[in-house]
Each structure stands twice: as structure tokens, then as C-alpha cells.
Coordinates of C-alpha atoms and ligand atoms in Angstrom, one line a residue:
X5 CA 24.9 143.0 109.8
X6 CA 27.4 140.0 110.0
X7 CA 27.7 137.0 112.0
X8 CA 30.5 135.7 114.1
X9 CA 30.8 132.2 116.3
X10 CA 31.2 132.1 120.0
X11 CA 34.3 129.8 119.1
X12 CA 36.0 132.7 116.9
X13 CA 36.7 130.1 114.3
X14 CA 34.6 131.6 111.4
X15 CA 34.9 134.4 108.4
X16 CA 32.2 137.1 109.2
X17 CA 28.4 136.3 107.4
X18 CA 25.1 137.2 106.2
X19 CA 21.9 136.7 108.2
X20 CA 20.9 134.2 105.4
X21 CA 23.8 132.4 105.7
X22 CA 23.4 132.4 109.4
X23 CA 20.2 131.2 109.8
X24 CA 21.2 128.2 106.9
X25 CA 24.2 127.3 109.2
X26 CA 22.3 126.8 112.9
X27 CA 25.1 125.7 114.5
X28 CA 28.3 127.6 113.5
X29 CA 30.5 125.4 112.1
X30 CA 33.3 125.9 114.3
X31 CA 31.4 124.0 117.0
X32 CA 30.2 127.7 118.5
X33 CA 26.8 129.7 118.4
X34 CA 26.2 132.5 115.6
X35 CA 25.9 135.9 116.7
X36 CA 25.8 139.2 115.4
X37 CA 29.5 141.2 115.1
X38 CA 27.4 144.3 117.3
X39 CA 24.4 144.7 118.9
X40 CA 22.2 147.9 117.9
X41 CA 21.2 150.4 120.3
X42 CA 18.0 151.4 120.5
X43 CA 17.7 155.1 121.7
X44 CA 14.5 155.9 124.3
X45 CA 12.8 157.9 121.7
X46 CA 12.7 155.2 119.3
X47 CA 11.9 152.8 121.9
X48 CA 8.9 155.3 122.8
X49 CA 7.7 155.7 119.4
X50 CA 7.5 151.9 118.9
X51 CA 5.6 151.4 121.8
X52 CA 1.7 151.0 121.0
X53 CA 2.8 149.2 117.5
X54 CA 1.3 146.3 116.7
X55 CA 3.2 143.1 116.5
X56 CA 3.8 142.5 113.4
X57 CA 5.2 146.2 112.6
X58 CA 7.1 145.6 115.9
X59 CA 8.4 142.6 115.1
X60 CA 9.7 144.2 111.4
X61 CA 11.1 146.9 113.0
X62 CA 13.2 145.2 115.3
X63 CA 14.5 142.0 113.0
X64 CA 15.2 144.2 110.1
X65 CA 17.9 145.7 111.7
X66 CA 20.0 142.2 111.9
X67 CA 18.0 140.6 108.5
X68 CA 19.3 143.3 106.2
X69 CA 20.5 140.9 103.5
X70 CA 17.0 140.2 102.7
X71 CA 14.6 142.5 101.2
X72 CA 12.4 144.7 103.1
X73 CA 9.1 143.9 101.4
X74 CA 10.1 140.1 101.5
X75 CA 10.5 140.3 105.1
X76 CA 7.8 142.0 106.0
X77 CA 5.9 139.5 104.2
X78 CA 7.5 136.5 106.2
X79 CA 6.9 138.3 109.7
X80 CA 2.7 138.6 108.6
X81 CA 2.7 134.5 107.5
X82 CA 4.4 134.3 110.2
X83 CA 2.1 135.9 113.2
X84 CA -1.1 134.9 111.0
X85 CA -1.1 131.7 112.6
X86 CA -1.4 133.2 116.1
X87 CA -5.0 132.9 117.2
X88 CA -4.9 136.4 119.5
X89 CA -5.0 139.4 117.8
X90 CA -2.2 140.9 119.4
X91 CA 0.2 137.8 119.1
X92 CA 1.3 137.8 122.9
X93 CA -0.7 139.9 124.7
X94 CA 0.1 141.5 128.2
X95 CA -2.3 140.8 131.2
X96 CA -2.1 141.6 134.7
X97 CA -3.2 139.5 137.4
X98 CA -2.1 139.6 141.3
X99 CA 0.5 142.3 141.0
X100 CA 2.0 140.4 138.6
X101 CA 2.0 141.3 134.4
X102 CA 1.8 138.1 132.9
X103 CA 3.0 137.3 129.0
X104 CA 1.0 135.3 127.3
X105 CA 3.7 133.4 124.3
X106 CA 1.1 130.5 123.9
X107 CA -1.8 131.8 121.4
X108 CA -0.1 130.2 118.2
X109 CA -0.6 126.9 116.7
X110 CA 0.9 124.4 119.4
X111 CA -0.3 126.7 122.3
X112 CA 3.5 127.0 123.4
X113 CA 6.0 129.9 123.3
X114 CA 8.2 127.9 120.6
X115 CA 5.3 128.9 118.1
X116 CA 6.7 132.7 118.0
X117 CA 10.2 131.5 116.8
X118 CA 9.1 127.7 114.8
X119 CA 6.9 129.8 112.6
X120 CA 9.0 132.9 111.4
X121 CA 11.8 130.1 111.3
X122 CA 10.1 127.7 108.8
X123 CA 8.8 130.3 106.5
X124 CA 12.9 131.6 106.7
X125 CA 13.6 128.0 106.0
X126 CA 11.3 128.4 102.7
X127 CA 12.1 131.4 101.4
X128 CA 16.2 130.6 101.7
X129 CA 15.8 127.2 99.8
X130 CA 13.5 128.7 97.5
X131 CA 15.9 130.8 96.6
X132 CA 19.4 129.1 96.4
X133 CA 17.5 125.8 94.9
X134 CA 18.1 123.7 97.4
X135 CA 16.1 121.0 99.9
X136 CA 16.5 120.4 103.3
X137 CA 15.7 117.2 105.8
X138 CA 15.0 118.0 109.1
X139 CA 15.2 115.7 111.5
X140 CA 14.7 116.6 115.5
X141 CA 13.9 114.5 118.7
X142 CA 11.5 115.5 120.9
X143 CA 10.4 114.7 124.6
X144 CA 7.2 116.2 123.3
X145 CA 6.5 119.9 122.5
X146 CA 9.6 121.2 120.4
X147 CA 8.1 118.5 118.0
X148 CA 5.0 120.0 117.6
X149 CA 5.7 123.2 117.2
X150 CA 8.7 122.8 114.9
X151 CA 6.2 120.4 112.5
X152 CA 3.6 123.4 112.2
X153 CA 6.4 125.6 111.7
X154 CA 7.4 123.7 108.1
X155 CA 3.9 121.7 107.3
X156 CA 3.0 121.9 103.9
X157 CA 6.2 123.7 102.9
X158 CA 7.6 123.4 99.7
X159 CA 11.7 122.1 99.7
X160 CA 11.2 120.6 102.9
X161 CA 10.8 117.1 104.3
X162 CA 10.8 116.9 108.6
X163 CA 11.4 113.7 110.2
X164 CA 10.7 113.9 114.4
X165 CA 10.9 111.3 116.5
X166 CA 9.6 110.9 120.1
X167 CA 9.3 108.0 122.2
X168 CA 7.2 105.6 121.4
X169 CA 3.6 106.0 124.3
X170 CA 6.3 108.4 126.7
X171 CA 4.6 111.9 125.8
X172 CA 1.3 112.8 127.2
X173 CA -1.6 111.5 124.2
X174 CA -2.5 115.5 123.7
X175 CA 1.5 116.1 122.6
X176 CA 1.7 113.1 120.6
X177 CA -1.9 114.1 119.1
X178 CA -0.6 117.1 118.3
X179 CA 2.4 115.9 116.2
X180 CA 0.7 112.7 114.7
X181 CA -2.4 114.2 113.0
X182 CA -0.8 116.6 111.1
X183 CA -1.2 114.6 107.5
X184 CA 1.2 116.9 105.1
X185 CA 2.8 114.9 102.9
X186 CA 6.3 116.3 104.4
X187 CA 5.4 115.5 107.6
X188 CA 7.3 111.9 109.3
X189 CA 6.3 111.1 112.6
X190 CA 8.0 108.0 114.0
X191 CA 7.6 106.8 117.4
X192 CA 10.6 105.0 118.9
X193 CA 10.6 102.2 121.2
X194 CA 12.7 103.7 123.9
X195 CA 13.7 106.5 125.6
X196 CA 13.3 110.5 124.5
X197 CA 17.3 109.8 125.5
X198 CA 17.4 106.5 122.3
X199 CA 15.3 109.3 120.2
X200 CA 18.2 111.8 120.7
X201 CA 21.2 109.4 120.4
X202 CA 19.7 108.2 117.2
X203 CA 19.2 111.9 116.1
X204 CA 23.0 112.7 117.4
X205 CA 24.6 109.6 115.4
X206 CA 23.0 110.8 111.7
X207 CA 23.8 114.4 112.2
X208 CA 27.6 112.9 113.1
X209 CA 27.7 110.9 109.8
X210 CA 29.0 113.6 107.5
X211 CA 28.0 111.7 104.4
X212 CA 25.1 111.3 105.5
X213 CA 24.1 114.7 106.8
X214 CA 25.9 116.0 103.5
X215 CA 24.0 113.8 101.0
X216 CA 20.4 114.3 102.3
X217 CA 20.7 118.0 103.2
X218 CA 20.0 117.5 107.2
X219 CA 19.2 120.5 109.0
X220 CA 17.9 121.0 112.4
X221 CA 15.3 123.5 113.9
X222 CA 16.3 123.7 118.1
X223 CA 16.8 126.7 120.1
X224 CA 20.4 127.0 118.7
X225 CA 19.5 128.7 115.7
X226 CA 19.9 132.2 115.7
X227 CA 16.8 133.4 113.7
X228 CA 14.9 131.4 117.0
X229 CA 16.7 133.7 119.6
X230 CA 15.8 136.9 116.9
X231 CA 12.0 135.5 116.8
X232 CA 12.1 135.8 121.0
X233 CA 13.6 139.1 121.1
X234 CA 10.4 140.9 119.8
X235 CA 8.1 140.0 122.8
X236 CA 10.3 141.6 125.2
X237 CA 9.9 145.0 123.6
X238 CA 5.7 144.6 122.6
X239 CA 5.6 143.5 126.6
X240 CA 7.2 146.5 127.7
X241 CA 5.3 149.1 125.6
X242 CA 2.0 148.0 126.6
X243 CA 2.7 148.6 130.5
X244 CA 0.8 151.5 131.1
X245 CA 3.8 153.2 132.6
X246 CA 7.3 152.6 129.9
X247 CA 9.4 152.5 133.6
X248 CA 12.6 149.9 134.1
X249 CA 10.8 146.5 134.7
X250 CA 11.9 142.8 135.9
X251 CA 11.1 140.0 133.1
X252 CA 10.4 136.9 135.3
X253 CA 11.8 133.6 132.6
X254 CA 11.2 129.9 133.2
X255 CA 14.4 128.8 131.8
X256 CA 16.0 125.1 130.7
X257 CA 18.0 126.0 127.9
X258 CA 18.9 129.9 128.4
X259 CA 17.1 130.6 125.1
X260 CA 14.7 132.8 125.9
X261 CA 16.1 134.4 128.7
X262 CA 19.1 135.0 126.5
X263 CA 16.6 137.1 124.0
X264 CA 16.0 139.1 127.2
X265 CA 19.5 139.6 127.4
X266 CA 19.6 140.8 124.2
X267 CA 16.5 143.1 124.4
X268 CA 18.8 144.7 127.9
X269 CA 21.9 145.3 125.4
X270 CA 19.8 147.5 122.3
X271 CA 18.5 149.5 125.3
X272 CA 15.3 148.0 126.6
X273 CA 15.0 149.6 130.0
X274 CA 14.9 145.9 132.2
X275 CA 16.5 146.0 135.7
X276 CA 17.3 142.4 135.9
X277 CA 16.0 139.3 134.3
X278 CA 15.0 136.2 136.9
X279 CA 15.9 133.1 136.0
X280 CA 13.8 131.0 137.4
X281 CA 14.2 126.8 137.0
X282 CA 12.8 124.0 138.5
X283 CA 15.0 121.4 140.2
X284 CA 17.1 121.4 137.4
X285 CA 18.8 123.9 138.7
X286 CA 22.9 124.5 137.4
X287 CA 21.4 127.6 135.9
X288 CA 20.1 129.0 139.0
X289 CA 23.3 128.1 140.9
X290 CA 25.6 129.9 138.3
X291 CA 23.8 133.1 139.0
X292 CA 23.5 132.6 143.0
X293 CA 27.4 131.7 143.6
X294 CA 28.7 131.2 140.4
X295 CA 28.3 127.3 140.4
X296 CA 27.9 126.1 137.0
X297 CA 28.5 122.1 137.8
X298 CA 26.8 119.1 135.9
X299 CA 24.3 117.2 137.6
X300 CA 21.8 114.7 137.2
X301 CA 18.7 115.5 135.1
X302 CA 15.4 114.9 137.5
X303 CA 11.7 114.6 136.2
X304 CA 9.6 116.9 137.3
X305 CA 6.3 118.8 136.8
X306 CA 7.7 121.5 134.2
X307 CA 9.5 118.9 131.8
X308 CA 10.5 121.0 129.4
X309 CA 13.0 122.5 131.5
X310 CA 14.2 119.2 132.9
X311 CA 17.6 120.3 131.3
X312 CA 21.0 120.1 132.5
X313 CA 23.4 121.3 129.8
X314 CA 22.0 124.8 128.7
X315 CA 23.0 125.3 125.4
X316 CA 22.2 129.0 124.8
X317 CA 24.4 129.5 127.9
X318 CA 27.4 129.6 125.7
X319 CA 25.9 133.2 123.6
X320 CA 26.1 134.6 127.0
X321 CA 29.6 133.4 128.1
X322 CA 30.7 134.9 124.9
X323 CA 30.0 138.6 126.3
X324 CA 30.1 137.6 129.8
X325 CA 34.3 137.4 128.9
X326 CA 34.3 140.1 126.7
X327 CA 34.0 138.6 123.1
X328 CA 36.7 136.6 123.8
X329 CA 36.6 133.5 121.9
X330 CA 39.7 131.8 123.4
X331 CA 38.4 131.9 127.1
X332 CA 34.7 130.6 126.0
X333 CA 36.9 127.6 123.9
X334 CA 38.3 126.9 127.3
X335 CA 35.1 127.2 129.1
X336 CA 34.0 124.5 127.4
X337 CA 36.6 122.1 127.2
X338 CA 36.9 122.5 131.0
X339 CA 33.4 121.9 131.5
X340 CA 34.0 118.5 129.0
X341 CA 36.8 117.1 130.9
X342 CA 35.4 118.1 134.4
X343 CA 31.6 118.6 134.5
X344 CA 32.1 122.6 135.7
X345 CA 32.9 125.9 134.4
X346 CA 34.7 127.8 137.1
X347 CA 34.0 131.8 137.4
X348 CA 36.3 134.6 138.4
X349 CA 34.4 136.7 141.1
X350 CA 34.6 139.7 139.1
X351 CA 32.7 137.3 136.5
X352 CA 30.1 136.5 139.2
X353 CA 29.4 140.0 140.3
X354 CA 28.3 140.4 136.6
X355 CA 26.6 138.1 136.4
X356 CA 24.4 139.4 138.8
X357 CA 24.5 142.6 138.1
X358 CA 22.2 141.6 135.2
X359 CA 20.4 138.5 136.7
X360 CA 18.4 137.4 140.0
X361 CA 17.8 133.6 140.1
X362 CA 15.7 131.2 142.1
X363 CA 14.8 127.3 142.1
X364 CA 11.0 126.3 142.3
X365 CA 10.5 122.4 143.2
X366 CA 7.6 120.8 142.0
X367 CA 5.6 121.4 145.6
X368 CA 5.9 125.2 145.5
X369 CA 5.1 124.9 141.5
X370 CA 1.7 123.2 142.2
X371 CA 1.1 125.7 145.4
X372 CA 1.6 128.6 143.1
X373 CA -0.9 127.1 140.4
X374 CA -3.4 126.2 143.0
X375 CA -3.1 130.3 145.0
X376 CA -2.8 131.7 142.3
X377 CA -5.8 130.9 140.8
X378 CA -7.6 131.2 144.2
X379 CA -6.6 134.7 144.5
X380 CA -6.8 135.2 140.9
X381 CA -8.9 132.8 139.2
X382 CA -6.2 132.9 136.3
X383 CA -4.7 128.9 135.5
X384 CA -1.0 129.0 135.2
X385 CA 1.1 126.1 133.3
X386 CA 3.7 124.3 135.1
X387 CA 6.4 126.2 133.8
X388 CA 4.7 129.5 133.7
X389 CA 4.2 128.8 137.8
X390 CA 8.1 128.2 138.2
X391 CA 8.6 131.8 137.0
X392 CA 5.5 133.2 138.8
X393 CA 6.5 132.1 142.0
X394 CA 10.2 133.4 141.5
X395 CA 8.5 136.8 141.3
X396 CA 6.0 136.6 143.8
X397 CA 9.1 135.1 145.9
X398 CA 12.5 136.9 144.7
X399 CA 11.6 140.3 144.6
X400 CA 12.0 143.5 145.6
X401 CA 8.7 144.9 146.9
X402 CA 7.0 147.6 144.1
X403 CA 9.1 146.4 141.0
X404 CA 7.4 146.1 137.9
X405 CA 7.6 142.4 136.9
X406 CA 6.2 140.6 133.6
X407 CA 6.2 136.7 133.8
X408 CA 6.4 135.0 131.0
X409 CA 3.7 132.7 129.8
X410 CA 5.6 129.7 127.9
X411 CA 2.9 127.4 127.5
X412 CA -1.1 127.1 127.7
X413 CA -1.9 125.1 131.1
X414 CA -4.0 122.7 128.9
X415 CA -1.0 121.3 127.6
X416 CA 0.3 120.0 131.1
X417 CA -3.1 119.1 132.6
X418 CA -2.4 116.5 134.8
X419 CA -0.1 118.4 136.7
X420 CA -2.9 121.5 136.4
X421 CA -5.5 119.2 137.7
X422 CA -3.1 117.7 140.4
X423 CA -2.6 121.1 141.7
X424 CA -6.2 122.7 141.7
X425 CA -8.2 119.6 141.9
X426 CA -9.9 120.0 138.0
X427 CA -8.5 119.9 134.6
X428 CA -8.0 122.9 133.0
X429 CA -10.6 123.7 130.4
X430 CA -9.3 122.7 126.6
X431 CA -8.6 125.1 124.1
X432 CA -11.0 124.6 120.8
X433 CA -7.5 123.8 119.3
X434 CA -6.8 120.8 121.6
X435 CA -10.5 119.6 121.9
X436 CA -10.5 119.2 118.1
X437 CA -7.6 116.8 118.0
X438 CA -9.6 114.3 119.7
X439 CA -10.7 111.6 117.0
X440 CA -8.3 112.9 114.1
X441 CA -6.8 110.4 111.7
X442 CA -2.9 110.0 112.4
X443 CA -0.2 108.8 110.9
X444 CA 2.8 108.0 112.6
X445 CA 5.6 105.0 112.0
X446 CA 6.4 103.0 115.4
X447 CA 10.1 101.7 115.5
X448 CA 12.6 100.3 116.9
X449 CA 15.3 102.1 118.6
X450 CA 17.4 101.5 115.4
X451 CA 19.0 104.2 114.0
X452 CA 19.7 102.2 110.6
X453 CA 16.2 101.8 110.6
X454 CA 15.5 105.5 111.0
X455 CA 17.8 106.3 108.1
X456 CA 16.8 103.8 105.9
X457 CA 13.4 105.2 106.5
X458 CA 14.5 108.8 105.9
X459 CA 16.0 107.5 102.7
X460 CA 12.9 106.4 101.1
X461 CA 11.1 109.4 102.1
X462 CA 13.9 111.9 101.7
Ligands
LIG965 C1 6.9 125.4 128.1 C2 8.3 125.8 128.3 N1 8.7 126.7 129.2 C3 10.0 127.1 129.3 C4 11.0 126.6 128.6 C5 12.4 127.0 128.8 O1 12.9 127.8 127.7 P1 14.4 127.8 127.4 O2 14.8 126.4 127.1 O3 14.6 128.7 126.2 O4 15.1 128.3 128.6 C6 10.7 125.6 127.6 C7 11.7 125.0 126.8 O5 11.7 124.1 126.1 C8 9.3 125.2 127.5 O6 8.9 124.3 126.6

């Protein structure tokens, strides 16, 4: 299998090299030259497997540069960590199947993609002899979940910063008591916005990026979207009935819907995935009228989808315009110089001929949390309620429809506890943080101070 960029503006490569690369380095997004096609009788014979022989069978088929017994090997580290024993079970509560991505190590859906993609990380430096920085800001959970992903790792240093007293004490718990000696906390003074400018500026010093071997771990790397595809298929095989279904997807960045995408395209029988948002809505409005305009970010009670620029959006446009890397160049200078894509109608219609869309604001996203576990006695998480309520809300009556579950409701309890008048109980995970020894540095928002302090640890 070879990789291509969005952008058009690089030679053809291995899986290794695309996972080493993250972004492409034409400025696009990696993704495979063709998509396979999974035929119904395969699709039916991998139905009842496990996860992990699932998950094989399925990112085999674009990691065919590396060994099968090697990868096999990854994909069990990988899924070991994961505290259920079938990974992301399926359960069904009020009409409604829901997902569950939130039984690995940070209790958050980014576990399924952070951990195959640090033990990639390892195994590719291993190999070619080489070390790697990562360095990542994080308003709270990526964090987390990307510093279990490489803890303890050989080859591998990772630097995150998050603002400084800004993320709820569980999330900053979570990323200061790990004590690996690879591990950097530091804690700006400032915004999550100074964390990510800081973050921005070294990646944008060539030298510096090029000296100390800087790599990054968000949703733009392509072994993270091939992680996300898996859980699409295990969810469908363990419906009792393999019919067409509706995946319900609380969506910022377009990542995971986009492996739903991608799970539609090798022949997963889904009628249309609903992207559901929160007030942060652009995505939303692109699929209602085709309105994909820049506006303000606004803080709400699902923040990890408090998100305006989507950037998995751009694997989409790529086959939404017919792998034509010219027209997605110009998408995105458009959108640069005027804050909007504009869509042909033909484009539109597409569009939602694949998708349904709807926007939750925070009121109906605590309603749904406090009915639903009235009716239910089932706690959802403040972005698992955005996409719940698109469901209960959007569609058709007697379609099959799984909601994914992107994050244990423990890890937002305030807003939990706002909405159904108690906190939700904590997981053994999260009650044993309490009292851990931390290390973290607290800093300035300086970012010659963050690389000097890379430098010495580097
Ligand atoms: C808990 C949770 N739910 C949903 C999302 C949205 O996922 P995506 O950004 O891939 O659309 C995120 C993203 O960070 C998240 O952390």
C-alpha cells in the first residue's frame, strides 16, 4: 500500500514512512493511493472476532511494509492496556447502541489510536536508529493520553504543555503523575492558546525541529485515523442483526468521523454517519447548507470539541472533489484569504448523501445527560451526550444507530454533576491518582524558555 498527500505534492510511500512523516510534507494529509474493499462475506466472517484479531485484520491490509508477526505483536501491546476485555464494547441502552472507546488508560477514545501509535513510534526508531522529541499542547486530554501512549519508551523523550491551573485537577493529575523518566510536563502561565503558539513557533524553526528530531502525536497522523477505523467494524458485528446502521460521532476535528468515512468506503454497510457538534458548529453547517465559514471558538460543556478549524476535514475534501489535489490546494487558500470554503451544489448533495448533522448547545447536552439516565440509569459524558441527543433527535424512526462513547463521564464531572445533581462515580483509575507524587515544571509563557528546557532534556 502507498501513500499520497491531499496537496498532490509528494512521491508515493510506505506506511512506515507515513506514519514517520505525520503531516505530509507538502503541507497536505497522508492517505492511502486506494482504499480496499471489503466484500460482505469477509465482513461476515470477521464479525464475532475479537479485537485484537479484528484490528490485525483490518490494519494489515494498509501496514504491509511491516512484518505480519511484528504487527500483530504491536496491535496485542497495544489493546493490553485496555481495562475491558473486549476493548470497546457495544451496549444498548434507550433504543440507542452505545460505543464505549473509553476503557483504556486515560478513559478517553484517543487511547485506541495514542497507544497503537507510540508502540509504531518505537518500533520505527528502533529500527532506523533514530530518536524522536515530541512535543504537543494540550487543553487537557490529548495530553494524557498521548503521554501513556510513549511512557517508558525507549528512543523517545515527550514534552506537553498545558496551561498552567486551566485544566480540570483530574486532567492535569493525569498527565503530572506519570514519573517516566521521558516524561516533561510543563505547565505554562497562560492560555491553552500561549501553550499552542509556543508549540507552533518550534515546530516552525526548521533547525530546530531538524536538530532535535521533533515529532508530533495529534489526530493528523495517519496511523491515528487507521487506529479509529477498527471500532467501526467490531461495533457493527456485534449488533445482533449485521443490517445497514447510523454511527452517531461527536465531532471537533473530523477525525473520528472521518475513520467512519473510511469504514463506509471498504464496504461497511452504514447509511449515514451524524455529525453531531456542540456550538462549535462550522462542521454541522457544511453538511446542513454547505456553509463551511470560520467563526469564533465558544466554551462550552464538551471542550474538546470547542474547535473551529477541523483539520481532518481536508482527507475528506480530497475525495469529496474527486482526488483532485489542485481544487483541495484552492480550498484552502480560499479559506486562508477569506475565512470560507465555498461548495458547488452538486458538492453539497454529496455531502449529504453520506452525512446527517445536527448542533447540540450545552442546555440540550445537560438535558440529555440528566433523561437519559432517568430513563436509563446509564451516565453519559458531555460529548458522548452531543452525539446521543443527535440520534435521539435527527433520526429517522427504526434506524439502527450506535453512538459513540468518546470519553468516561468521570472525566467531565462537573458538568455530569451539573446536569444530574451528583458526581459521577470515579473509576478505580481516577480515584487512585488522588495523592500521587507529580512532577511537573511551571513556566512562563516563554517559548525560549521551553526550548532551552527541551534542550537540556532532549
Ligand atoms: C472526548 C472527545 N469527544 C469527541 C472528540 C471529537 O473528536 P474529533 O476531534 O476526532 O472529531 C474529542 C476530540 O478531541 C474528544 O476529546
Amino acid at each position: 500500500m502507498k501513500y499520497i498527500s491531499t496537496r498532490g505534492n509528494i512521491a508515493p510511500i510506505g506506511f512506515k514512512d507515513a506514519v514517520m512523516m505525520g503531516l505530509a510534507t507538502d503541507g497536505g494529509l497522508i492517505l492511502p493511493e486506494s482504499i480496499p474493499r471489503i466484500d460482505r462475506e469477509t465482513l461476515l466472517a470477521w464479525c464475532k472476532l475479537p479485537y485484537r484479531e479484528l484490528a490485525f485484520n483490518i490494519i494489515s491490509l494498509f501496514a504491509d511494509d511491516i512484518p505480519k508477526e511484528d504487527l500483530k505483536a504491536l496491535i496485542d501491546r497495544s489493546y493490553a492496556s485496555f481495562g475491558h476485555p473486549e476493548t470497546t464494547p457495544l451496549v444498548r441502552k434507550d433504543g440507542v447502541y452505545i460505543l464505549e472507546l473509553f476503557h483504556g488508560p486515560t478513559l478517553a477514545f484517543k487511547d485506541v489510536a495514542l497507544q497503537l501509535l507510540g508502540n509504531l513510534f518505537e518500533y520505527l526508531l528502533k529500527e532506523r536508529g533514530e530518536k524522536m522529541n515530541i512535543l504537543g499542547a494540550t487543553s487537557g486530554d490529548t495530553g494524557s493520553a498521548a503521554i501513556a501512549g510513549v511512557r517508558g519508551r525507549d528512543n523517545i523523550n515527550i514534552f506537553i504543555l498545558h496551561p498552567h491551573l486551566k485544566t480540570s485537577p483530574i486532567q492535569a493529575l493525569q498527565m503530572t503523575s506519570v514519573l517516566d523518566a521521558n516524561v516533561h510536563n510543563i505547565a505554562v502561565e497562560g492560555t491553552f492558546d500561549d501553550c499552542q503558539d509556543i508549540v507552533k513557533t518550534l515546530f516552525n524553526d526548521l533547525p530546530f525541529k531538524k536538530e532535535y528530531a521533533l515529532g508530533a502525536v495529534n489526530s493528523i497522523n495517519w496511523a491515528r485515523v487507521l487506529a479509529q477505523v477498527v471500532y467501526y467494524f467490531y461495533a457493527w458485528g456485534r449488533l445482533p442483526e449485521q443490517q445497514e446502521v447510523v454511527f452517531s460521532v461527536p465531532t471537533g476535528n473530523f477525525g473520528d468521523i472521518f475513520a467512519g468515512y473510511l469504514a463506509k468506503r471498504m464496504g461497511l454497510p452504514i447509511e449515514k454517519l451524524l455529525l453531531a457538534t456542540n456550538e462549535n458548529n462550522i462542521l454541522s453547517r457544511f453538511v446542513a447548507s454547505g456553509d463551511y465559514s470560520l467563526g469564533q471558538v465558544v466554551q462550552t460543556v464538551s471542550p474538546s470539541m470547542d474547535i473551529q478549524l477541523a483539520s481532518n476535514l481536508e482527507r475528506y475534501l480530497f475525495y469529496l472533489f474527486d482526488e483532485n489535489p489542485e481544487r483541495v490546494r484552492n480550498a484552502f487558500a480560499e479559506l486562508q484569504q477569506t475565512g470560507r470554503i465555498v461548495f458547488s451544489e452538486a458538492e453539497v448533495k454529496r455531502v449529504q448523501s453520506e452525512f446527517l448533522s445536527c448542533t447540540v448547545d450545552e442546555k440540550q447536552t445537560l438535558e440529555t445527560i440528566a433523561s437519559f439516565n432517568r430513563e436509563t440509569g446509564y451516565i453519559l459524558d458531555p460529548h458522548t451526550a452531543v452525539g446521543v441527543r443527535g440520534a435521539l433527535e435527527c433520526l429517522p424512526g427504526g434506524a439502527s444507530v450506535i453512538c459513540l462513547a468518546t470519553a468516561h463521564p468521570a472525566k467531565f464531572g462537573e458538568a455530569v454533576e451539573k446536569a444530574i445533581g451528583f458526581p459521577p462515580p470515579l473509576p478505580p483509575q481516577l480515584a487512585a491518582l488522588e495523592g500521587l507524587e507529580t512532577r511537573c515544571e511551571v513556566m512562563d509563557a516563554d517559548r525560549e524558555k521551553v526550548k532551552r528546557f527541551l534542550q537540556e532534556r532532549a
